Tab-separated table of C-alpha atoms and ligand atoms in Angstrom:
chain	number	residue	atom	x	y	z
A	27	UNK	CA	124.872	94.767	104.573
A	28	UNK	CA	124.391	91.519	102.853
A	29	UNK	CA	124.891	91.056	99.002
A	30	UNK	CA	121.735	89.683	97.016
A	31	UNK	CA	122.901	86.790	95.183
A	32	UNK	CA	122.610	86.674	91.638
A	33	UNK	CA	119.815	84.686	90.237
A	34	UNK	CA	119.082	82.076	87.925
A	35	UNK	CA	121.606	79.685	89.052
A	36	UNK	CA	119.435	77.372	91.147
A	37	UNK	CA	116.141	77.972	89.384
A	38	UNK	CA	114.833	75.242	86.703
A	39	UNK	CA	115.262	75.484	83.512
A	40	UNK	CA	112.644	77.396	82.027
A	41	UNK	CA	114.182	79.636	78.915
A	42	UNK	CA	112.994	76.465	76.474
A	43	UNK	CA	109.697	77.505	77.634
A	44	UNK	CA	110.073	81.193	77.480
A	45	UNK	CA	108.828	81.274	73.793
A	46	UNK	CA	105.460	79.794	74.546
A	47	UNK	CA	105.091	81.536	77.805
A	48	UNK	CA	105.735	84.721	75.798
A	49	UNK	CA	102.767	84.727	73.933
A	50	UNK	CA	100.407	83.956	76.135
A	51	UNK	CA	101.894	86.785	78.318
A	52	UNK	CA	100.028	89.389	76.148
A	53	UNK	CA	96.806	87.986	76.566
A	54	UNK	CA	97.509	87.136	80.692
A	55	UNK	CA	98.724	91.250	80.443
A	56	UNK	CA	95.170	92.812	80.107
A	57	UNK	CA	93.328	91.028	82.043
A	58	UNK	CA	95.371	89.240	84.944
A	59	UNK	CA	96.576	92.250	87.303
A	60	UNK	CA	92.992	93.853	88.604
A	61	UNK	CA	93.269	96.087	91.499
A	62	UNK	CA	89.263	96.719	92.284
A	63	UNK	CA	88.384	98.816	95.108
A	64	UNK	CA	84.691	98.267	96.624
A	65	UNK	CA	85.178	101.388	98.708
A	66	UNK	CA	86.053	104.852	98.228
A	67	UNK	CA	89.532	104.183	100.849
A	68	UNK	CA	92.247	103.390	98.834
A	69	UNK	CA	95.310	103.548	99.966
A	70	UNK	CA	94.534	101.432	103.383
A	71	UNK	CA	97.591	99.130	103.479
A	72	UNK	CA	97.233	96.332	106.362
A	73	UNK	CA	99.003	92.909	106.125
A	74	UNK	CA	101.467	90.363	104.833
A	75	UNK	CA	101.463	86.843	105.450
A	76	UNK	CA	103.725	83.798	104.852
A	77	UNK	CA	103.555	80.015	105.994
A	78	UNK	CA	106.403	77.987	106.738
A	79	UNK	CA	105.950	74.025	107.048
A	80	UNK	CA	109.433	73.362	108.571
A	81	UNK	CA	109.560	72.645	112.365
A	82	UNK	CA	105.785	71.651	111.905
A	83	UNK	CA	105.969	68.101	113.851
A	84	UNK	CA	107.197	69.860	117.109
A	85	UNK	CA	106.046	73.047	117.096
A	86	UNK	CA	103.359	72.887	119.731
A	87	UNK	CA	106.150	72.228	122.173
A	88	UNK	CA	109.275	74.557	120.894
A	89	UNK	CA	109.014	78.316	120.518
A	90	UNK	CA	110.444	79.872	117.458
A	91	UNK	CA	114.325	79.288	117.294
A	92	UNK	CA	115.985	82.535	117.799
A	93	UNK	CA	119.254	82.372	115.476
A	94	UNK	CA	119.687	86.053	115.418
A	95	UNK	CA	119.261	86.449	118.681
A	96	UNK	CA	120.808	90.365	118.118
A	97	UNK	CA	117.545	91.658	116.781
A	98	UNK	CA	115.260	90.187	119.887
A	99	UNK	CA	116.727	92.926	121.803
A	100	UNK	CA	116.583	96.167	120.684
A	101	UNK	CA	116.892	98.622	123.330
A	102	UNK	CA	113.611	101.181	123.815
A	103	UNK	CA	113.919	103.829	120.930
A	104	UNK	CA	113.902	107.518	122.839
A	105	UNK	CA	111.415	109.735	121.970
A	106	UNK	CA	113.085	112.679	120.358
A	107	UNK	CA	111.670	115.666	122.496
A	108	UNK	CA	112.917	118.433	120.046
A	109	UNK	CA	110.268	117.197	117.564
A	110	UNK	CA	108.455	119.530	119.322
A	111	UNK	CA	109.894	122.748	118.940
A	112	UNK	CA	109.192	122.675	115.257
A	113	UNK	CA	106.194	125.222	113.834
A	114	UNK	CA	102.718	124.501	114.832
A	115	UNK	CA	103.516	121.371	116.559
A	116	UNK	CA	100.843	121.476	119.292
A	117	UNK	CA	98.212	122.415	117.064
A	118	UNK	CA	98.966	118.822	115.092
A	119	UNK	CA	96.636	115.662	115.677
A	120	UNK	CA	98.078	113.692	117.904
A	121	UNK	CA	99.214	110.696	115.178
A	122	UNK	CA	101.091	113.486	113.638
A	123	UNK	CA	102.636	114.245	117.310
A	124	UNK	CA	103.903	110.890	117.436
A	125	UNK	CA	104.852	110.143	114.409
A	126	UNK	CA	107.376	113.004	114.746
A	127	UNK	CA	108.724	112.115	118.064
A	128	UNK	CA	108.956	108.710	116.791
A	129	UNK	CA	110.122	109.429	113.130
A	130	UNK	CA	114.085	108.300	113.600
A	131	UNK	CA	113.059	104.991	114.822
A	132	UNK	CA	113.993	101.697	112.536
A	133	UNK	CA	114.639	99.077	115.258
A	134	UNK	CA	112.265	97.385	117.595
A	135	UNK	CA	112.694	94.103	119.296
A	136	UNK	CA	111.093	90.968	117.454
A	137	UNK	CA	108.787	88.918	119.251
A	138	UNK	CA	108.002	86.542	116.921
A	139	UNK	CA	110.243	85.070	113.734
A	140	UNK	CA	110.421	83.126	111.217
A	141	UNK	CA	114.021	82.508	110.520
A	142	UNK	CA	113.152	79.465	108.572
A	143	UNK	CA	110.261	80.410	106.747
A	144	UNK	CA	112.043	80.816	103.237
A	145	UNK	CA	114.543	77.506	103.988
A	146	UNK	CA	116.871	79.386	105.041
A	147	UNK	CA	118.652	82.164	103.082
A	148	UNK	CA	120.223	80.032	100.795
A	149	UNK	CA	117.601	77.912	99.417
A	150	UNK	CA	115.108	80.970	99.359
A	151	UNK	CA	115.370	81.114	95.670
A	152	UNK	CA	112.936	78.389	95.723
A	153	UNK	CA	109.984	80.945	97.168
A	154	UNK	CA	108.778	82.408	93.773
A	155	UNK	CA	106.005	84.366	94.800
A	156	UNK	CA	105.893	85.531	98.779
A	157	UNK	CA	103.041	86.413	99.972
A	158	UNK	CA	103.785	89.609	102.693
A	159	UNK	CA	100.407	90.645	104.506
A	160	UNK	CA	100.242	93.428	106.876
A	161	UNK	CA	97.733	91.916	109.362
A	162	UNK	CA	97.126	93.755	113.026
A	163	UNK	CA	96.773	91.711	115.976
A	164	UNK	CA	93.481	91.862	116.197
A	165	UNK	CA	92.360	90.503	112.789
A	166	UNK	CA	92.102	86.933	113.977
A	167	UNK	CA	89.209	86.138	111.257
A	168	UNK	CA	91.347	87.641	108.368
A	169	UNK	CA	94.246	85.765	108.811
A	170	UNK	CA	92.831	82.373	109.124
A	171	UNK	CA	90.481	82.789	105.807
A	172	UNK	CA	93.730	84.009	103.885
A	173	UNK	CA	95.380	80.862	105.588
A	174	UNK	CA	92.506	78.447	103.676
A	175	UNK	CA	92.488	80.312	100.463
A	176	UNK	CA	94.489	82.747	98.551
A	177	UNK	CA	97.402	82.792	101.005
A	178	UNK	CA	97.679	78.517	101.608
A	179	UNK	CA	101.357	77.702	101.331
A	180	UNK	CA	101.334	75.791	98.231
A	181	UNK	CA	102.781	74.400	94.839
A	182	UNK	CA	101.425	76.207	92.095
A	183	UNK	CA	102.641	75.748	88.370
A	184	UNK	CA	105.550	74.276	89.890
A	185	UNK	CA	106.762	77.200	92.288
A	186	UNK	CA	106.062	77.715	95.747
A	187	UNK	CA	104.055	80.235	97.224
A	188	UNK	CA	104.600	81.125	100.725
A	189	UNK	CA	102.625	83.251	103.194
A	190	UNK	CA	103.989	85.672	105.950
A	191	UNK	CA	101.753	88.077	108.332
A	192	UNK	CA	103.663	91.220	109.378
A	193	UNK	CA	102.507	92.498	112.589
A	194	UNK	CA	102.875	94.964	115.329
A	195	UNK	CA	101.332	95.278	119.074
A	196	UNK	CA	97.930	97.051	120.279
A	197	UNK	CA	96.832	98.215	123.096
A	198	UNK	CA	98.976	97.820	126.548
A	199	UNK	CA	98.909	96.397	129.683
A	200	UNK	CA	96.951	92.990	129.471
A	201	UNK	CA	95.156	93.741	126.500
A	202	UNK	CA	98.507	94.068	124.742
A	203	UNK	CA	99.603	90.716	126.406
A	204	UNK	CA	96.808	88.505	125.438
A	205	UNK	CA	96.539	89.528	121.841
A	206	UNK	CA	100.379	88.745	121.824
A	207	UNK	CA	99.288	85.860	123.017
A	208	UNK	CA	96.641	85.379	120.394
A	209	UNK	CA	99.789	85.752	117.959
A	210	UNK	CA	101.887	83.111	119.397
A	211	UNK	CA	99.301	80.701	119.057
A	212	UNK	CA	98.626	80.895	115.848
A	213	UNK	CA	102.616	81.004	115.312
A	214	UNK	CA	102.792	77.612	116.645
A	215	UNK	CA	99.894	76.004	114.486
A	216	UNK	CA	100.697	78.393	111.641
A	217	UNK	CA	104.433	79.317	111.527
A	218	UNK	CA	103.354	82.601	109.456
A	219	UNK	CA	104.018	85.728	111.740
A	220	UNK	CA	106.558	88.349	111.798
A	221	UNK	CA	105.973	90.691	114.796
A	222	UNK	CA	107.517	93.396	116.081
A	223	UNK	CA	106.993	95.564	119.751
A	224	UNK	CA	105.961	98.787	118.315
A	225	UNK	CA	102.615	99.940	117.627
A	226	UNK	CA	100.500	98.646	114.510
A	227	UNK	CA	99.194	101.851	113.403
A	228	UNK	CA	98.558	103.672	110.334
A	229	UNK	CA	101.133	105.729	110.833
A	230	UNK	CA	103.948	102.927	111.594
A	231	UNK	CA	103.113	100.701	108.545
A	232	UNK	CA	106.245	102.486	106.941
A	233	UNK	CA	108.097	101.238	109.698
A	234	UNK	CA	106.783	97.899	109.286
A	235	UNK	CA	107.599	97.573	105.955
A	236	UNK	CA	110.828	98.466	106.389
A	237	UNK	CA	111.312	95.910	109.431
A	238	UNK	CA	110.127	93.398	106.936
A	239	UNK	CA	112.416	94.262	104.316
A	240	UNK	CA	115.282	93.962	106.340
A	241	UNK	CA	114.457	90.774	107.919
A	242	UNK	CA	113.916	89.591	104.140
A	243	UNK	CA	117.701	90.534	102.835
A	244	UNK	CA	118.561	88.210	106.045
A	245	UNK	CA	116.147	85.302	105.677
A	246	UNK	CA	115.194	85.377	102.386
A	247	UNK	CA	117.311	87.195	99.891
A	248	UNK	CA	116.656	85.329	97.181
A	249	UNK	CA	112.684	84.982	97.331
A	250	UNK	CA	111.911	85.629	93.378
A	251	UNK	CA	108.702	87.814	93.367
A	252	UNK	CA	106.597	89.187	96.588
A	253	UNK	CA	103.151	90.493	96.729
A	254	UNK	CA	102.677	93.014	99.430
A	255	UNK	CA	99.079	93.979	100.234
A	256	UNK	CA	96.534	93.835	102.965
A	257	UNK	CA	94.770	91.628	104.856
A	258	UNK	CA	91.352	92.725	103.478
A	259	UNK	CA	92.162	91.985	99.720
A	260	UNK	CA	91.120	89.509	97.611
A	261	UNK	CA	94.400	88.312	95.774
A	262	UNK	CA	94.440	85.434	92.683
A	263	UNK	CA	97.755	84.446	93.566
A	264	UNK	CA	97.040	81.618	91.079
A	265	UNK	CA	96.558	84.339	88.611
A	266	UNK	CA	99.722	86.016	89.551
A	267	UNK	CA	102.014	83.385	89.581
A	268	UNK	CA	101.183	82.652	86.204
A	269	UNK	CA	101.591	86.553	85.113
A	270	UNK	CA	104.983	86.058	86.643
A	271	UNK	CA	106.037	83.418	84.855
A	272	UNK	CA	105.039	84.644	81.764
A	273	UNK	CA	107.464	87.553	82.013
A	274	UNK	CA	110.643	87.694	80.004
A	275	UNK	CA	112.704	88.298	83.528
A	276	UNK	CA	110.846	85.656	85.576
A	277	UNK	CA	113.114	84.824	87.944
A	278	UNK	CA	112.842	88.419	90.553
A	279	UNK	CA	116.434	89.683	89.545
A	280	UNK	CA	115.376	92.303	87.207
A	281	UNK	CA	113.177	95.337	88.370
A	282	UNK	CA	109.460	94.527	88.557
A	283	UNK	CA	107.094	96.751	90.975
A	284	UNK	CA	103.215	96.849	89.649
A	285	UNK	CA	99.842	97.498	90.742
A	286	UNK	CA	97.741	100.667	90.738
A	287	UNK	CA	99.179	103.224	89.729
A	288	UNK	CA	99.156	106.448	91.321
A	289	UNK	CA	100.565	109.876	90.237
A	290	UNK	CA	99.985	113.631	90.399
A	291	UNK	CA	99.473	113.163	93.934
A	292	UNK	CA	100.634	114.914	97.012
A	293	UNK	CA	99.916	115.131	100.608
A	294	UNK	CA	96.311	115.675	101.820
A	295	UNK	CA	96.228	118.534	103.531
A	296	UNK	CA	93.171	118.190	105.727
A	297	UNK	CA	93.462	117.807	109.192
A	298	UNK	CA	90.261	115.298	109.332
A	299	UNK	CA	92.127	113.014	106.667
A	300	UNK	CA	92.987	109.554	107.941
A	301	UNK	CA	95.935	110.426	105.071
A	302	UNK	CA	96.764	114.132	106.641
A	303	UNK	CA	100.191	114.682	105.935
A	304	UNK	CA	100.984	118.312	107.441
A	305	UNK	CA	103.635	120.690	106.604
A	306	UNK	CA	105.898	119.568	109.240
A	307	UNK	CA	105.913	116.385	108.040
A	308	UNK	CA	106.267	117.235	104.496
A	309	UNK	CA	106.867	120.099	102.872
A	310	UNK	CA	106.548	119.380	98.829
A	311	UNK	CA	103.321	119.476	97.766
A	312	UNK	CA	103.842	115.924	95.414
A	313	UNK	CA	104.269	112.737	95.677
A	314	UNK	CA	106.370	110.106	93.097
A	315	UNK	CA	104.437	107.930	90.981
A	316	UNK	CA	103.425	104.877	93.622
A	317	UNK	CA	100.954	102.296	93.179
A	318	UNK	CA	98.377	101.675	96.192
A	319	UNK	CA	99.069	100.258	98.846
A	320	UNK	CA	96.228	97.506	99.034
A	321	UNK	CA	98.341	95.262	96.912
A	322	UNK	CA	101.586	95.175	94.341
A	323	UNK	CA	103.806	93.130	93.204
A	324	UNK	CA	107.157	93.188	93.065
A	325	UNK	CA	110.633	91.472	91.902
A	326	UNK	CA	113.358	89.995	94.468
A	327	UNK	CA	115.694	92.797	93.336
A	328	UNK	CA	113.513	95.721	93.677
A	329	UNK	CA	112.686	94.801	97.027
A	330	UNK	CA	116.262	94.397	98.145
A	331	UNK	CA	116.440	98.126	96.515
A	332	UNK	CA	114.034	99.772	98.244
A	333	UNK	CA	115.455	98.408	101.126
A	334	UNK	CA	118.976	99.541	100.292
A	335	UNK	CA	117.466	103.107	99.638
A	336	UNK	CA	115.477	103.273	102.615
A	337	UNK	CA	118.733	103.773	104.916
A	338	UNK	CA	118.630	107.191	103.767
A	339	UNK	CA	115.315	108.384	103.029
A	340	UNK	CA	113.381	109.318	106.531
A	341	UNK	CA	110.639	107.864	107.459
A	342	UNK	CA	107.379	108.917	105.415
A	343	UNK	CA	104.149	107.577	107.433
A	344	UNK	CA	102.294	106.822	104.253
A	345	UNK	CA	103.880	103.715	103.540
A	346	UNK	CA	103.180	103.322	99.744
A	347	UNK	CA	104.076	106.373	99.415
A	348	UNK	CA	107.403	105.848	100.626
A	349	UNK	CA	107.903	102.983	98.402
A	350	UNK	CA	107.260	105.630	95.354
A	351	UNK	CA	110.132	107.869	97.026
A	352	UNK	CA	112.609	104.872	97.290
A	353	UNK	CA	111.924	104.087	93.762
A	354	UNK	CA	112.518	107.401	92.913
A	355	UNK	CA	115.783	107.681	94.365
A	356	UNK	CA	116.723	104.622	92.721
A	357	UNK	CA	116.078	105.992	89.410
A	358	UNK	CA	112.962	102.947	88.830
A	359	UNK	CA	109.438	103.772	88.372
A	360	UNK	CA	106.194	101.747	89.487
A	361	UNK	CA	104.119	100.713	86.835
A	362	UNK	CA	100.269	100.299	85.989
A	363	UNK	CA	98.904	97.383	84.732
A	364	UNK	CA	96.128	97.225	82.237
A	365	UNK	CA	92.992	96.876	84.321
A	366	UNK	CA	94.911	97.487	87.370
A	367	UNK	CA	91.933	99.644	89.252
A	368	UNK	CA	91.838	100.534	92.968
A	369	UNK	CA	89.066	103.097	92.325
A	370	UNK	CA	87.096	101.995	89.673
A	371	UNK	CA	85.065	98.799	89.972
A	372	UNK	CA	81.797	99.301	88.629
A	373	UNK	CA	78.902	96.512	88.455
A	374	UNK	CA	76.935	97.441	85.709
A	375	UNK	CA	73.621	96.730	87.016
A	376	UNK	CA	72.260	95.716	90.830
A	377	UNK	CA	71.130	92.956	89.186
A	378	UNK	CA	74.362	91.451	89.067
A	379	UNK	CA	75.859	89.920	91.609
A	380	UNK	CA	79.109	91.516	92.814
A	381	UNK	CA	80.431	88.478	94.046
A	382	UNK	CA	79.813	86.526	90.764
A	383	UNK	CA	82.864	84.471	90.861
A	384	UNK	CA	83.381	84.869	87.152
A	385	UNK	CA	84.443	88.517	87.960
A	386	UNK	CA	87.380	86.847	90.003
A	387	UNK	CA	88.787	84.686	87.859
A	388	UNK	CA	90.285	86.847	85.636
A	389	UNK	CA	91.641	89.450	88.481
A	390	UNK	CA	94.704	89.638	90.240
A	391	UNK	CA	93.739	91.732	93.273
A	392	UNK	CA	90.404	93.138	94.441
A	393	UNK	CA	90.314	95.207	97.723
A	394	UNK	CA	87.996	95.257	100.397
A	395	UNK	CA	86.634	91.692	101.224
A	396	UNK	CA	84.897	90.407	104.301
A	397	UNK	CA	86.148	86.996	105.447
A	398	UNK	CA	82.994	84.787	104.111
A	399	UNK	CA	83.329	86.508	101.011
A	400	UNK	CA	86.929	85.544	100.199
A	401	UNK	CA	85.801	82.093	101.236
A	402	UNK	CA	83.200	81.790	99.050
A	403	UNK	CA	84.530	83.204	96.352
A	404	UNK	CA	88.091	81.491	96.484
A	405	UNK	CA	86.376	78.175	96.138
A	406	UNK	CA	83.703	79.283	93.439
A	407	UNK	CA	86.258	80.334	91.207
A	408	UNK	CA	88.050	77.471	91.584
A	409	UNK	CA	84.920	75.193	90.916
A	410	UNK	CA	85.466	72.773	87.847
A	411	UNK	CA	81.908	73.412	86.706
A	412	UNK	CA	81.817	76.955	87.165
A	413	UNK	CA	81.233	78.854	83.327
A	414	UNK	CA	81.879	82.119	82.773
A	415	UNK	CA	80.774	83.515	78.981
A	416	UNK	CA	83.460	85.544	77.692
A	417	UNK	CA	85.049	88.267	79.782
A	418	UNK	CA	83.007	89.560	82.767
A	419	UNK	CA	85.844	92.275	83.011
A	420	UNK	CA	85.308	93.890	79.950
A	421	UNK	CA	81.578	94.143	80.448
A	422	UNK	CA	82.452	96.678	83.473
A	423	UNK	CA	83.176	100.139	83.308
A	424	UNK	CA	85.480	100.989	84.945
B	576	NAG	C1	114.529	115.510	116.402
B	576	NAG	O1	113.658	116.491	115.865
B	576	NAG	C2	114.312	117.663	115.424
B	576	NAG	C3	113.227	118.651	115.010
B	576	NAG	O2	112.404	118.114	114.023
B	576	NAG	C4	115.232	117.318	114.265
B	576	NAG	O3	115.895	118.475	113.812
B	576	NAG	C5	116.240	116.275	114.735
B	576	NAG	O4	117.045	115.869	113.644
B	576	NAG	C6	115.523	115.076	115.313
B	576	NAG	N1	116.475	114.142	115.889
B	576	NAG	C7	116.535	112.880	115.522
B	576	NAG	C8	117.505	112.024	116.266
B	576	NAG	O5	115.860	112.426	114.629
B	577	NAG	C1	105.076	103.783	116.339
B	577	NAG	O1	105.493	102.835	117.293
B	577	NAG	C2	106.219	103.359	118.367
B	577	NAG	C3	106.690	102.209	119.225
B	577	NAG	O2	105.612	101.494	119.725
B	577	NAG	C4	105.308	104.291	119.143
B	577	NAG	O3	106.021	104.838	120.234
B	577	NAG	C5	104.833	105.391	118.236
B	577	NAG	O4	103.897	106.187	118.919
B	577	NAG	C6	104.178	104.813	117.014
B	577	NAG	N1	103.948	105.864	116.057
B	577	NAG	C7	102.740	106.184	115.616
B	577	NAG	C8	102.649	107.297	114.643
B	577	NAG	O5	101.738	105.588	115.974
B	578	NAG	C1	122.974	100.685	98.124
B	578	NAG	O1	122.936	102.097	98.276
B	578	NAG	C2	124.185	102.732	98.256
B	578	NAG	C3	123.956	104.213	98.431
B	578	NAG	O2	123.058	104.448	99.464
B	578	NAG	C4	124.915	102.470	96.957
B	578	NAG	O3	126.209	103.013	96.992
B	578	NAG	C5	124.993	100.961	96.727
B	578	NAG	O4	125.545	100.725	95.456
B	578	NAG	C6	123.634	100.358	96.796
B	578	NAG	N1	123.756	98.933	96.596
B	578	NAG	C7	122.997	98.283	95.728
B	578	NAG	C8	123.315	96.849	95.563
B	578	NAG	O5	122.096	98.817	95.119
């Protein structure tokens, strides 16, 4: 296993500033980390993304440079068959089924990389905030909107924000092959996709995250702070670079893991749950404290810790969940943020407009946005003449 490299060495100088930044970090606090939900569904974790300009000029002609060529070819991961002796098995939907025969599995071949998305391992330290979007194959529209607002590879404050999809497959045959397909095109104008061969389901997205984290301790070790959220939020990475920054520890090598919080929780029980997490899969009836899956952020460090204590924890299918449990073992705890809501975003009135960009401005992370919507919105709040009187946030009740 690779060592994370201490931080701090390579990043500017900012503890002159640290003062200043300081007390505005109060006032950034309360309102800058939002976590809306505009449905009732809210742990529904689905993408990462990530944009790389290197290789750019000849990229329509050159696929992806395989350096570690080791992890392209994973041999086929055996179903174990004696999942099936346990309790009650055949009775269990058949997610549940496969999850458990699948359970033990950690390595699938790559199909596409991005070995030089962060600069290379060693000059990763210059990513401050990476954007990691779990995106299925088939959510062409997402992925480009994200691409043109919130998730644009950019300069912000100074520090660069970069943009990664993590993806899976769908579907087989030639229906598997062409959205593959789909992917490697947008690779080649994009450079923003991490894929894997194994299924994107619900059920894997623990698997996908932990794919991800272990490509990150090899490409990008250093990255200082990551968001990790769906493809479907609305994020103010603006917003959250500057919440970074304002932190004491702002450069990732201290323990950082917000969003919404979530405890007193355990496993839904009912079979017709999209979340059903049976007996045989679990058998505690709680969960750690974890924040929802739609979108946190987290440090460089706690990342590479979660990935450290994932080598021993199996496989949980809810992946936010399992984040909780390898925070747990690590001895760290999630935190809330103040206004950090999945569940409780409340327009006051039907008179007002829920996509009043005003609302947006202050937020961090809203879930549950349709592509035109993040479009419009992402440029309205980012309108020179746009006025918003006083704090549309604390209007709402949440
Ligand atoms: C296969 O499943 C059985 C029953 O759940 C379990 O005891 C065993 O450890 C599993 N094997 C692997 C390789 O995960
Ligand atoms: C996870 O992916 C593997 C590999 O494609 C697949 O065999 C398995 O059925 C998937 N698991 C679930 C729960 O969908
Ligand atoms: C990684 O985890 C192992 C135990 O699983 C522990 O001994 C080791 O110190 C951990 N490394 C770091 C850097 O946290």
């Amino acid at each position: 296993m690779l060592t994370r490299r201490p931080h701090g060495s390579t990043r500017m100088p900012r503890s002159s500033r640290k003062r200043n930044i300081t007390a505005i970090t109060l006032l950034l606090f309360g309102t800058l980390i939002l976590v809306i939900c505009l449905c009732e569904d809210f742990i529904d974790p689905h993408i990462f993304s990530f944009q790389i300009d290197v290789r750019k000029d000849d990229s329509q002609t050159k696929p992806p440079m395989k350096v570690n060529s080791y992890v392209y070819s994973w041999p086929r991961c055996q179903q174990n068959m004696s999942a099936a002796n346990v309790n009650g098995f055949s009775s269990l939907p058949d997610g549940v089924k496969d999850f458990l025969y699948y359970q033990h599995c950690r390595h699938f071949p790559m199909l596409l990389d991005l070995p030089d998305k962060c600069g290379g391992a060693d000059k990763s330290a210059e990513v401050f905030l990476l954007l990691v979007i779990k995106s299925s194959p088939v959510n062409y529209e997402r992925r480009e909107v994200l691409r043109k607002t919130w998730a644009k590879d950019r300069l912000y404050n100074g520090v660069w924000i970069r943009r990664i999809f993590i993806s899976g497959t769908m579907d087989s045959g030639f229906e598997k092959e062409r959205l593959n397909k789909l992917l490697e095109l947008e690779q080649h104008e994009h450079n923003d996709i991490l894929q894997w061969d194994f299924h994107d389901t619900f059920f894997n997205l623990t698997l996908k995250q932990i794919l991800f984290l272990e490509w990150m301790e090899r490409n990008c070790p250093n990255a200082r702070f990551l968001l990790n959220g769906d493809d479907d939020v609305f994020a103010n990475t603006d917003n959250m670079v500057t919440y970074l920054q304002s932190l004491k520890d702002n450069d990732g090598s201290k323990h950082l893991f917000a969003g919404h919080l979530i405890q007193n929780q355990g496993p839904v029980r009912w079979a017709g749950s999209k979340y059903y997490v049976p007996v045989q899969v679990q058998k505690s009836d709680s969960y750690p404290p974890y924040c929802g899956g739609g979108g946190f952020l987290l440090s460089g460090y706690t990342a590479f810790v979660i990935y450290n204590m994932s080598q021993s924890i199996p496989i949980h299918p809810i992946d936010d969940v399992y984040m909780g449990m390898c925070l747990a073992k690590a001895g760290l705890s999630p935190v809330s943020h103040l206004g950090v809501r999945t569940l409780g975003w409340h327009i006051p009135s039907s008179k007002v407009d829920g996509y009043d960009p005003c609302f947006y401005k202050e937020v961090l992370l809203v879930h549950r946005f349709l592509p035109a919507q993040m479009y419009l919105v992402w440029h309205r709040i980012h309108d020179r003449n746009l006025k918003c009187g006083g704090s549309m946030i604390s209007n709402c009740n949440f």
